[in-house]
PDB file of N, CA and C in Angstrom:
ATOM      1  N   UNK A  34     110.851 159.635  81.765  1.00 46.00           N
ATOM      2  CA  UNK A  34     109.981 157.923  80.827  1.00 46.00           C
ATOM      3  C   UNK A  34     108.490 158.472  80.840  1.00 46.00           C
ATOM      4  N   UNK A  35     107.599 158.766  81.834  1.00 47.00           N
ATOM      5  CA  UNK A  35     106.297 158.816  81.776  1.00 47.00           C
ATOM      6  C   UNK A  35     106.210 157.252  82.171  1.00 47.00           C
ATOM      7  N   UNK A  36     104.949 156.875  82.480  1.00 48.00           N
ATOM      8  CA  UNK A  36     104.263 155.407  82.280  1.00 48.00           C
ATOM      9  C   UNK A  36     104.981 154.763  81.167  1.00 48.00           C
ATOM     10  N   UNK A  37     105.067 153.502  81.934  1.00 53.00           N
ATOM     11  CA  UNK A  37     105.412 152.368  81.059  1.00 53.00           C
ATOM     12  C   UNK A  37     104.305 151.316  80.831  1.00 53.00           C
ATOM     13  N   UNK A  38     104.332 150.977  79.477  1.00 51.00           N
ATOM     14  CA  UNK A  38     103.610 150.071  79.114  1.00 51.00           C
ATOM     15  C   UNK A  38     104.805 148.532  79.209  1.00 51.00           C
ATOM     16  N   UNK A  39     104.470 147.219  79.448  1.00 52.00           N
ATOM     17  CA  UNK A  39     105.000 146.510  79.860  1.00 52.00           C
ATOM     18  C   UNK A  39     104.468 144.706  79.196  1.00 52.00           C
ATOM     19  N   UNK A  40     104.709 144.728  77.928  1.00 50.00           N
ATOM     20  CA  UNK A  40     104.454 143.643  77.652  1.00 50.00           C
ATOM     21  C   UNK A  40     105.193 142.608  78.546  1.00 50.00           C
ATOM     22  N   UNK A  41     104.691 141.362  78.444  1.00 48.00           N
ATOM     23  CA  UNK A  41     105.419 140.291  78.955  1.00 48.00           C
ATOM     24  C   UNK A  41     104.481 139.419  78.600  1.00 48.00           C
ATOM     25  N   UNK A  42     105.234 138.257  78.068  1.00 49.00           N
ATOM     26  CA  UNK A  42     105.054 137.062  77.354  1.00 49.00           C
ATOM     27  C   UNK A  42     105.595 136.215  78.252  1.00 49.00           C
ATOM     28  N   UNK A  43     105.194 135.154  78.556  1.00 49.00           N
ATOM     29  CA  UNK A  43     105.416 133.907  79.109  1.00 49.00           C
ATOM     30  C   UNK A  43     104.701 132.607  78.732  1.00 49.00           C
ATOM     31  N   UNK A  44     106.059 131.990  78.163  1.00 49.00           N
ATOM     32  CA  UNK A  44     105.885 130.419  77.830  1.00 49.00           C
ATOM     33  C   UNK A  44     106.322 129.682  78.811  1.00 49.00           C
ATOM     34  N   UNK A  45     105.342 128.622  78.800  1.00 48.00           N
ATOM     35  CA  UNK A  45     105.820 126.888  79.684  1.00 48.00           C
ATOM     36  C   UNK A  45     106.522 126.134  78.792  1.00 48.00           C
ATOM     37  N   UNK A  46     106.887 124.895  79.924  1.00 47.00           N
ATOM     38  CA  UNK A  46     107.337 124.034  78.998  1.00 47.00           C
ATOM     39  C   UNK A  46     105.888 123.316  78.354  1.00 47.00           C
ATOM     40  N   UNK A  47     106.598 122.833  76.782  1.00 51.00           N
ATOM     41  CA  UNK A  47     105.392 122.358  75.954  1.00 51.00           C
ATOM     42  C   UNK A  47     105.754 121.311  75.404  1.00 51.00           C
ATOM     43  N   UNK A  48     105.493 121.183  74.546  1.00 55.00           N
ATOM     44  CA  UNK A  48     106.093 120.291  73.271  1.00 55.00           C
ATOM     45  C   UNK A  48     106.001 121.126  72.013  1.00 55.00           C
ATOM     46  N   UNK A  49     106.859 120.858  70.812  1.00 56.00           N
ATOM     47  CA  UNK A  49     107.177 121.458  70.302  1.00 56.00           C
ATOM     48  C   UNK A  49     106.669 121.267  68.871  1.00 56.00           C
ATOM     49  N   UNK A  50     106.113 121.790  67.830  1.00 58.00           N
ATOM     50  CA  UNK A  50     105.219 121.988  66.364  1.00 58.00           C
ATOM     51  C   UNK A  50     106.472 121.497  65.241  1.00 58.00           C
ATOM     52  N   UNK A  51     105.624 120.931  64.786  1.00 54.00           N
ATOM     53  CA  UNK A  51     105.874 120.352  63.261  1.00 54.00           C
ATOM     54  C   UNK A  51     106.339 121.924  62.943  1.00 54.00           C
ATOM     55  N   UNK A  52     107.853 121.705  61.927  1.00 59.00           N
ATOM     56  CA  UNK A  52     108.243 122.770  61.812  1.00 59.00           C
ATOM     57  C   UNK A  52     109.189 123.367  62.617  1.00 59.00           C
ATOM     58  N   UNK A  53     109.336 123.204  64.057  1.00 66.00           N
ATOM     59  CA  UNK A  53     110.410 123.847  64.982  1.00 66.00           C
ATOM     60  C   UNK A  53     111.776 122.370  64.554  1.00 66.00           C
ATOM     61  N   UNK A  54     112.660 123.013  65.260  1.00 66.00           N
ATOM     62  CA  UNK A  54     114.181 122.204  65.060  1.00 66.00           C
ATOM     63  C   UNK A  54     113.867 121.079  65.160  1.00 66.00           C
ATOM     64  N   UNK A  55     113.304 120.539  66.722  1.00 69.00           N
ATOM     65  CA  UNK A  55     113.098 118.974  66.264  1.00 69.00           C
ATOM     66  C   UNK A  55     111.999 118.678  66.961  1.00 69.00           C
ATOM     67  N   UNK A  56     110.633 118.584  65.741  1.00 69.00           N
ATOM     68  CA  UNK A  56     109.427 118.399  65.631  1.00 69.00           C
ATOM     69  C   UNK A  56     109.195 117.143  67.102  1.00 69.00           C
ATOM     70  N   UNK A  57     108.297 117.749  67.942  1.00 71.00           N
ATOM     71  CA  UNK A  57     107.560 116.241  68.755  1.00 71.00           C
ATOM     72  C   UNK A  57     109.085 116.414  70.253  1.00 71.00           C
ATOM     73  N   UNK A  58     109.882 117.210  69.908  1.00 72.00           N
ATOM     74  CA  UNK A  58     111.035 117.144  71.556  1.00 72.00           C
ATOM     75  C   UNK A  58     110.251 118.126  72.021  1.00 72.00           C
ATOM     76  N   UNK A  59     110.350 117.933  73.683  1.00 75.00           N
ATOM     77  CA  UNK A  59     109.972 118.961  74.303  1.00 75.00           C
ATOM     78  C   UNK A  59     111.119 120.691  74.091  1.00 75.00           C
ATOM     79  N   UNK A  60     110.882 121.457  74.923  1.00 76.00           N
ATOM     80  CA  UNK A  60     111.429 122.900  74.772  1.00 76.00           C
ATOM     81  C   UNK A  60     111.002 123.216  76.436  1.00 76.00           C
ATOM     82  N   UNK A  61     111.879 124.459  76.378  1.00 77.00           N
ATOM     83  CA  UNK A  61     111.965 125.234  77.782  1.00 77.00           C
ATOM     84  C   UNK A  61     111.585 126.480  77.388  1.00 77.00           C
ATOM     85  N   UNK A  62     110.935 126.836  78.320  1.00 77.00           N
ATOM     86  CA  UNK A  62     109.945 128.429  77.601  1.00 77.00           C
ATOM     87  C   UNK A  62     110.789 128.922  78.574  1.00 77.00           C
ATOM     88  N   UNK A  63     109.967 130.812  79.379  1.00 78.00           N
ATOM     89  CA  UNK A  63     111.088 131.251  79.990  1.00 78.00           C
ATOM     90  C   UNK A  63     110.005 132.738  79.625  1.00 78.00           C
ATOM     91  N   UNK A  64     110.306 133.614  81.089  1.00 80.00           N
ATOM     92  CA  UNK A  64     109.439 134.441  80.980  1.00 80.00           C
ATOM     93  C   UNK A  64     110.106 135.653  79.910  1.00 80.00           C
ATOM     94  N   UNK A  65     109.257 136.504  79.243  1.00 84.00           N
ATOM     95  CA  UNK A  65     109.810 137.636  78.334  1.00 84.00           C
ATOM     96  C   UNK A  65     109.233 138.858  78.638  1.00 84.00           C
ATOM     97  N   UNK A  66     110.497 139.696  78.965  1.00 84.00           N
ATOM     98  CA  UNK A  66     109.761 140.921  79.159  1.00 84.00           C
ATOM     99  C   UNK A  66     109.848 142.033  78.112  1.00 84.00           C
ATOM    100  N   UNK A  67     109.042 142.722  77.511  1.00 86.00           N
ATOM    101  CA  UNK A  67     109.290 144.345  76.581  1.00 86.00           C
ATOM    102  C   UNK A  67     109.135 145.506  77.067  1.00 86.00           C
ATOM    103  N   UNK A  68     109.842 146.727  77.008  1.00 87.00           N
ATOM    104  CA  UNK A  68     109.444 147.536  76.932  1.00 87.00           C
ATOM    105  C   UNK A  68     108.918 148.645  75.911  1.00 87.00           C
ATOM    106  N   UNK A  69     107.776 149.185  76.224  1.00 87.00           N
ATOM    107  CA  UNK A  69     108.106 150.763  75.457  1.00 87.00           C
ATOM    108  C   UNK A  69     107.121 151.320  76.079  1.00 87.00           C
ATOM    109  N   UNK A  70     108.011 152.889  75.267  1.00 85.00           N
ATOM    110  CA  UNK A  70     107.486 154.067  75.783  1.00 85.00           C
ATOM    111  C   UNK A  70     105.453 154.454  76.056  1.00 85.00           C
ATOM    112  N   UNK A  71     105.157 155.047  76.749  1.00 82.00           N
ATOM    113  CA  UNK A  71     103.826 155.503  76.814  1.00 82.00           C
ATOM    114  C   UNK A  71     103.250 156.771  76.589  1.00 82.00           C
ATOM    115  N   UNK A  72     103.198 156.290  75.420  1.00 85.00           N
ATOM    116  CA  UNK A  72     103.118 157.421  73.784  1.00 85.00           C
ATOM    117  C   UNK A  72     102.207 157.035  72.963  1.00 85.00           C
ATOM    118  N   UNK A  73     101.651 157.756  72.342  1.00 88.00           N
ATOM    119  CA  UNK A  73     101.479 157.192  70.735  1.00 88.00           C
ATOM    120  C   UNK A  73     101.791 156.476  70.015  1.00 88.00           C
ATOM    121  N   UNK A  74     103.059 156.644  70.097  1.00 89.00           N
ATOM    122  CA  UNK A  74     103.626 155.373  69.017  1.00 89.00           C
ATOM    123  C   UNK A  74     103.832 154.315  69.575  1.00 89.00           C
ATOM    124  N   UNK A  75     104.116 154.086  71.285  1.00 87.00           N
ATOM    125  CA  UNK A  75     104.392 153.303  71.887  1.00 87.00           C
ATOM    126  C   UNK A  75     103.071 152.681  71.883  1.00 87.00           C
ATOM    127  N   UNK A  76     101.719 152.984  72.218  1.00 87.00           N
ATOM    128  CA  UNK A  76     100.461 152.210  71.511  1.00 87.00           C
ATOM    129  C   UNK A  76     100.670 151.723  70.705  1.00 87.00           C
ATOM    130  N   UNK A  77     100.479 152.322  69.230  1.00 91.00           N
ATOM    131  CA  UNK A  77     100.523 151.742  68.435  1.00 91.00           C
ATOM    132  C   UNK A  77     101.771 150.647  68.418  1.00 91.00           C
ATOM    133  N   UNK A  78     102.759 150.799  68.096  1.00 91.00           N
ATOM    134  CA  UNK A  78     103.627 149.314  68.347  1.00 91.00           C
ATOM    135  C   UNK A  78     103.314 148.481  69.523  1.00 91.00           C
ATOM    136  N   UNK A  79     102.558 148.565  70.243  1.00 88.00           N
ATOM    137  CA  UNK A  79     102.233 147.429  71.142  1.00 88.00           C
ATOM    138  C   UNK A  79     101.032 146.706  70.662  1.00 88.00           C
ATOM    139  N   UNK A  80     100.095 147.105  69.920  1.00 90.00           N
ATOM    140  CA  UNK A  80      99.238 146.674  68.903  1.00 90.00           C
ATOM    141  C   UNK A  80      99.892 145.873  67.786  1.00 90.00           C
ATOM    142  N   UNK A  81     100.405 146.761  67.452  1.00 93.00           N
ATOM    143  CA  UNK A  81     101.376 145.657  66.145  1.00 93.00           C
ATOM    144  C   UNK A  81     102.110 144.422  67.102  1.00 93.00           C
ATOM    145  N   UNK A  82     102.889 144.580  67.919  1.00 90.00           N
ATOM    146  CA  UNK A  82     103.582 143.117  68.657  1.00 90.00           C
ATOM    147  C   UNK A  82     102.656 142.131  69.038  1.00 90.00           C
ATOM    148  N   UNK A  83     101.559 143.143  69.670  1.00 88.00           N
ATOM    149  CA  UNK A  83     100.286 142.079  69.848  1.00 88.00           C
ATOM    150  C   UNK A  83      99.702 141.079  68.599  1.00 88.00           C
ATOM    151  N   UNK A  84      99.798 141.569  67.182  1.00 91.00           N
ATOM    152  CA  UNK A  84      98.962 141.074  66.330  1.00 91.00           C
ATOM    153  C   UNK A  84     100.586 139.517  66.112  1.00 91.00           C
ATOM    154  N   UNK A  85     101.653 140.376  65.748  1.00 90.00           N
ATOM    155  CA  UNK A  85     102.956 139.421  65.827  1.00 90.00           C
ATOM    156  C   UNK A  85     102.793 138.042  66.293  1.00 90.00           C
ATOM    157  N   UNK A  86     102.841 138.489  68.169  1.00 87.00           N
ATOM    158  CA  UNK A  86     102.676 137.584  68.549  1.00 87.00           C
ATOM    159  C   UNK A  86     101.240 136.447  68.408  1.00 87.00           C
ATOM    160  N   UNK A  87     100.173 136.482  68.325  1.00 86.00           N
ATOM    161  CA  UNK A  87      99.493 135.978  67.412  1.00 86.00           C
ATOM    162  C   UNK A  87      99.020 135.442  66.390  1.00 86.00           C
ATOM    163  N   UNK A  88     100.109 135.818  66.066  1.00 89.00           N
ATOM    164  CA  UNK A  88     100.599 134.922  64.543  1.00 89.00           C
ATOM    165  C   UNK A  88     102.195 134.112  65.142  1.00 89.00           C
ATOM    166  N   UNK A  89     102.806 134.032  65.738  1.00 85.00           N
ATOM    167  CA  UNK A  89     103.789 133.527  66.020  1.00 85.00           C
ATOM    168  C   UNK A  89     105.247 133.343  65.803  1.00 85.00           C
ATOM    169  N   UNK A  90     104.840 135.149  65.398  1.00 89.00           N
ATOM    170  CA  UNK A  90     106.391 135.554  64.823  1.00 89.00           C
ATOM    171  C   UNK A  90     107.322 136.176  66.353  1.00 89.00           C
ATOM    172  N   UNK A  91     107.091 136.053  67.024  1.00 88.00           N
ATOM    173  CA  UNK A  91     107.505 136.754  68.299  1.00 88.00           C
ATOM    174  C   UNK A  91     108.752 136.337  68.842  1.00 88.00           C
ATOM    175  N   UNK A  92     108.656 134.441  69.026  1.00 87.00           N
ATOM    176  CA  UNK A  92     109.343 133.410  69.489  1.00 87.00           C
ATOM    177  C   UNK A  92     109.902 132.544  68.639  1.00 87.00           C
ATOM    178  N   UNK A  93     111.284 131.846  68.404  1.00 87.00           N
ATOM    179  CA  UNK A  93     111.284 130.854  67.944  1.00 87.00           C
ATOM    180  C   UNK A  93     111.894 129.707  69.012  1.00 87.00           C
ATOM    181  N   UNK A  94     112.338 128.777  68.129  1.00 85.00           N
ATOM    182  CA  UNK A  94     112.569 127.490  69.480  1.00 85.00           C
ATOM    183  C   UNK A  94     114.067 126.819  68.682  1.00 85.00           C
ATOM    184  N   UNK A  95     114.622 127.707  69.753  1.00 84.00           N
ATOM    185  CA  UNK A  95     116.606 127.549  69.400  1.00 84.00           C
ATOM    186  C   UNK A  95     117.064 126.306  70.080  1.00 84.00           C
ATOM    187  N   UNK A  96     117.590 125.538  69.657  1.00 82.00           N
ATOM    188  CA  UNK A  96     118.746 124.510  70.312  1.00 82.00           C
ATOM    189  C   UNK A  96     120.116 125.085  70.992  1.00 82.00           C
ATOM    190  N   UNK A  97     119.996 124.753  72.486  1.00 79.00           N
ATOM    191  CA  UNK A  97     121.054 125.678  72.862  1.00 79.00           C
ATOM    192  C   UNK A  97     121.596 124.744  73.850  1.00 79.00           C
ATOM    193  N   UNK A  98     122.914 124.201  73.620  1.00 83.00           N
ATOM    194  CA  UNK A  98     123.973 122.979  74.335  1.00 83.00           C
ATOM    195  C   UNK A  98     122.675 121.509  74.968  1.00 83.00           C
ATOM    196  N   UNK A  99     122.200 121.172  73.789  1.00 79.00           N
ATOM    197  CA  UNK A  99     121.377 120.424  73.701  1.00 79.00           C
ATOM    198  C   UNK A  99     120.390 120.256  73.950  1.00 79.00           C
ATOM    199  N   UNK A 100     120.000 121.332  74.566  1.00 82.00           N
ATOM    200  CA  UNK A 100     118.427 121.508  74.988  1.00 82.00           C
ATOM    201  C   UNK A 100     117.664 122.693  74.035  1.00 82.00           C
ATOM    202  N   UNK A 101     116.327 122.303  73.699  1.00 82.00           N
ATOM    203  CA  UNK A 101     115.655 122.882  73.135  1.00 82.00           C
ATOM    204  C   UNK A 101     115.094 123.733  74.209  1.00 82.00           C
ATOM    205  N   UNK A 102     115.042 125.470  73.728  1.00 84.00           N
ATOM    206  CA  UNK A 102     114.250 126.588  74.635  1.00 84.00           C
ATOM    207  C   UNK A 102     114.303 127.424  73.562  1.00 84.00           C
ATOM    208  N   UNK A 103     113.127 128.353  73.792  1.00 85.00           N
ATOM    209  CA  UNK A 103     112.386 129.549  73.743  1.00 85.00           C
ATOM    210  C   UNK A 103     113.291 130.475  73.558  1.00 85.00           C
ATOM    211  N   UNK A 104     113.090 131.399  72.248  1.00 87.00           N
ATOM    212  CA  UNK A 104     114.174 132.198  72.479  1.00 87.00           C
ATOM    213  C   UNK A 104     113.066 133.274  72.233  1.00 87.00           C
ATOM    214  N   UNK A 105     113.500 135.166  71.657  1.00 89.00           N
ATOM    215  CA  UNK A 105     112.927 136.324  71.002  1.00 89.00           C
ATOM    216  C   UNK A 105     113.119 136.003  69.310  1.00 89.00           C
ATOM    217  N   UNK A 106     112.405 135.977  68.545  1.00 90.00           N
ATOM    218  CA  UNK A 106     112.481 135.706  67.179  1.00 90.00           C
ATOM    219  C   UNK A 106     113.153 137.371  66.639  1.00 90.00           C
ATOM    220  N   UNK A 107     113.315 137.123  65.552  1.00 92.00           N
ATOM    221  CA  UNK A 107     113.873 138.289  64.510  1.00 92.00           C
ATOM    222  C   UNK A 107     113.300 139.419  65.199  1.00 92.00           C
ATOM    223  N   UNK A 108     111.944 140.011  65.554  1.00 94.00           N
ATOM    224  CA  UNK A 108     111.679 141.084  65.380  1.00 94.00           C
ATOM    225  C   UNK A 108     111.967 141.759  66.943  1.00 94.00           C
ATOM    226  N   UNK A 109     112.282 142.988  66.701  1.00 94.00           N
ATOM    227  CA  UNK A 109     113.686 143.402  67.832  1.00 94.00           C
ATOM    228  C   UNK A 109     112.733 143.933  68.894  1.00 94.00           C
ATOM    229  N   UNK A 110     113.498 143.687  70.394  1.00 92.00           N
ATOM    230  CA  UNK A 110     112.338 143.966  71.403  1.00 92.00           C
ATOM    231  C   UNK A 110     113.508 144.517  72.463  1.00 92.00           C
ATOM    232  N   UNK A 111     112.755 145.696  73.561  1.00 91.00           N
ATOM    233  CA  UNK A 111     113.689 146.558  74.514  1.00 91.00           C
ATOM    234  C   UNK A 111     113.302 146.015  75.287  1.00 91.00           C
ATOM    235  N   UNK A 112     114.370 145.122  76.039  1.00 87.00           N
ATOM    236  CA  UNK A 112     114.075 144.751  77.110  1.00 87.00           C
ATOM    237  C   UNK A 112     114.799 145.536  78.616  1.00 87.00           C
ATOM    238  N   UNK A 113     114.804 146.699  78.503  1.00 87.00           N
ATOM    239  CA  UNK A 113     115.367 147.557  79.647  1.00 87.00           C
ATOM    240  C   UNK A 113     114.801 149.025  79.383  1.00 87.00           C
ATOM    241  N   UNK A 114     115.070 149.710  80.198  1.00 85.00           N
ATOM    242  CA  UNK A 114     114.816 150.992  79.920  1.00 85.00           C
ATOM    243  C   UNK A 114     116.192 151.381  79.691  1.00 85.00           C
ATOM    244  N   UNK A 115     117.406 150.358  80.361  1.00 88.00           N
ATOM    245  CA  UNK A 115     118.516 151.094  80.299  1.00 88.00           C
ATOM    246  C   UNK A 115     119.931 150.534  79.247  1.00 88.00           C
ATOM    247  N   UNK A 116     120.964 151.120  79.070  1.00 91.00           N
ATOM    248  CA  UNK A 116     122.089 150.356  78.750  1.00 91.00           C
ATOM    249  C   UNK A 116     122.041 150.882  76.935  1.00 91.00           C
ATOM    250  N   UNK A 117     120.966 151.924  76.313  1.00 90.00           N
ATOM    251  CA  UNK A 117     120.642 151.688  75.082  1.00 90.00           C
ATOM    252  C   UNK A 117     120.538 151.149  74.062  1.00 90.00           C
ATOM    253  N   UNK A 118     120.495 151.071  73.061  1.00 90.00           N
ATOM    254  CA  UNK A 118     120.933 150.204  71.947  1.00 90.00           C
ATOM    255  C   UNK A 118     121.533 148.877  71.744  1.00 90.00           C
ATOM    256  N   UNK A 119     122.959 148.963  72.414  1.00 91.00           N
ATOM    257  CA  UNK A 119     123.953 148.044  72.211  1.00 91.00           C
ATOM    258  C   UNK A 119     123.179 147.052  73.894  1.00 91.00           C
ATOM    259  N   UNK A 120     122.713 147.645  74.159  1.00 91.00           N
ATOM    260  CA  UNK A 120     121.844 146.424  75.570  1.00 91.00           C
ATOM    261  C   UNK A 120     120.392 146.087  74.985  1.00 91.00           C
ATOM    262  N   UNK A 121     120.149 146.375  74.230  1.00 90.00           N
ATOM    263  CA  UNK A 121     118.395 146.671  74.043  1.00 90.00           C
ATOM    264  C   UNK A 121     117.869 147.180  74.788  1.00 90.00           C
ATOM    265  N   UNK A 122     118.017 148.062  75.293  1.00 89.00           N
ATOM    266  CA  UNK A 122     117.910 149.119  76.202  1.00 89.00           C
ATOM    267  C   UNK A 122     117.050 150.896  75.602  1.00 89.00           C
ATOM    268  N   UNK A 123     117.299 151.903  76.333  1.00 89.00           N
ATOM    269  CA  UNK A 123     116.935 152.990  75.910  1.00 89.00           C
ATOM    270  C   UNK A 123     118.048 153.186  76.412  1.00 89.00           C
ATOM    271  N   UNK A 124     118.373 155.126  75.976  1.00 90.00           N
ATOM    272  CA  UNK A 124     117.990 155.856  74.625  1.00 90.00           C
ATOM    273  C   UNK A 124     118.291 154.897  73.298  1.00 90.00           C
ATOM    274  N   UNK A 125     117.052 154.823  72.446  1.00 92.00           N
ATOM    275  CA  UNK A 125     117.439 154.754  71.353  1.00 92.00           C
ATOM    276  C   UNK A 125     116.361 155.536  70.569  1.00 92.00           C
ATOM    277  N   UNK A 126     116.890 156.318  70.220  1.00 91.00           N
ATOM    278  CA  UNK A 126     115.604 157.237  69.214  1.00 91.00           C
ATOM    279  C   UNK A 126     114.967 156.509  67.873  1.00 91.00           C
ATOM    280  N   UNK A 127     115.368 155.547  67.234  1.00 94.00           N
ATOM    281  CA  UNK A 127     115.119 155.005  66.330  1.00 94.00           C
ATOM    282  C   UNK A 127     114.389 154.126  66.246  1.00 94.00           C
ATOM    283  N   UNK A 128     114.131 153.476  68.137  1.00 94.00           N
ATOM    284  CA  UNK A 128     113.637 152.338  68.462  1.00 94.00           C
ATOM    285  C   UNK A 128     112.115 151.759  67.181  1.00 94.00           C
ATOM    286  N   UNK A 129     111.672 152.884  67.661  1.00 94.00           N
ATOM    287  CA  UNK A 129     109.710 153.208  67.129  1.00 94.00           C
ATOM    288  C   UNK A 129     109.756 152.873  65.426  1.00 94.00           C
ATOM    289  N   UNK A 130     110.445 153.544  65.147  1.00 94.00           N
ATOM    290  CA  UNK A 130     110.537 153.187  63.416  1.00 94.00           C
ATOM    291  C   UNK A 130     111.155 152.233  63.420  1.00 94.00           C
ATOM    292  N   UNK A 131     112.577 151.660  64.036  1.00 95.00           N
ATOM    293  CA  UNK A 131     112.778 151.016  62.762  1.00 95.00           C
ATOM    294  C   UNK A 131     111.860 149.041  63.358  1.00 95.00           C
ATOM    295  N   UNK A 132     111.807 148.947  64.467  1.00 95.00           N
ATOM    296  CA  UNK A 132     110.586 147.962  64.772  1.00 95.00           C
ATOM    297  C   UNK A 132     109.140 147.999  64.090  1.00 95.00           C
ATOM    298  N   UNK A 133     108.716 149.266  63.477  1.00 94.00           N
ATOM    299  CA  UNK A 133     107.714 149.590  62.961  1.00 94.00           C
ATOM    300  C   UNK A 133     107.665 148.365  61.232  1.00 94.00           C
ATOM    301  N   UNK A 134     108.943 149.027  61.541  1.00 95.00           N
ATOM    302  CA  UNK A 134     109.287 148.638  59.500  1.00 95.00           C
ATOM    303  C   UNK A 134     109.222 147.587  59.445  1.00 95.00           C
ATOM    304  N   UNK A 135     109.942 146.835  60.548  1.00 94.00           N
ATOM    305  CA  UNK A 135     110.366 145.232  60.574  1.00 94.00           C
ATOM    306  C   UNK A 135     108.688 144.484  60.868  1.00 94.00           C
ATOM    307  N   UNK A 136     107.699 145.471  61.661  1.00 93.00           N
ATOM    308  CA  UNK A 136     106.404 144.860  62.151  1.00 93.00           C
ATOM    309  C   UNK A 136     104.995 145.002  60.469  1.00 93.00           C
TER     310      UNK A 136
END
């Protein structure tokens, strides 16, 4: 596997903005971790993911059991080194190409 990049996104309690499902309502944050391989394509993907994060595209606010919470948005992330594509992990030979297309 080599060394791994681990972009770690942390969201904390805050108030939602206009455009969220329930503007002005507080939402619950969380810790989010995604894994990328430490190679040329992984580094390129990390830069694109950073731009997506800065533009507010990485996360969304979703209502779950009456509670607003932060969840992953539509950009696919690998949240484990194991489990394959079915479990958002590796191995997945197409992931970097697929996420590059989305980004």
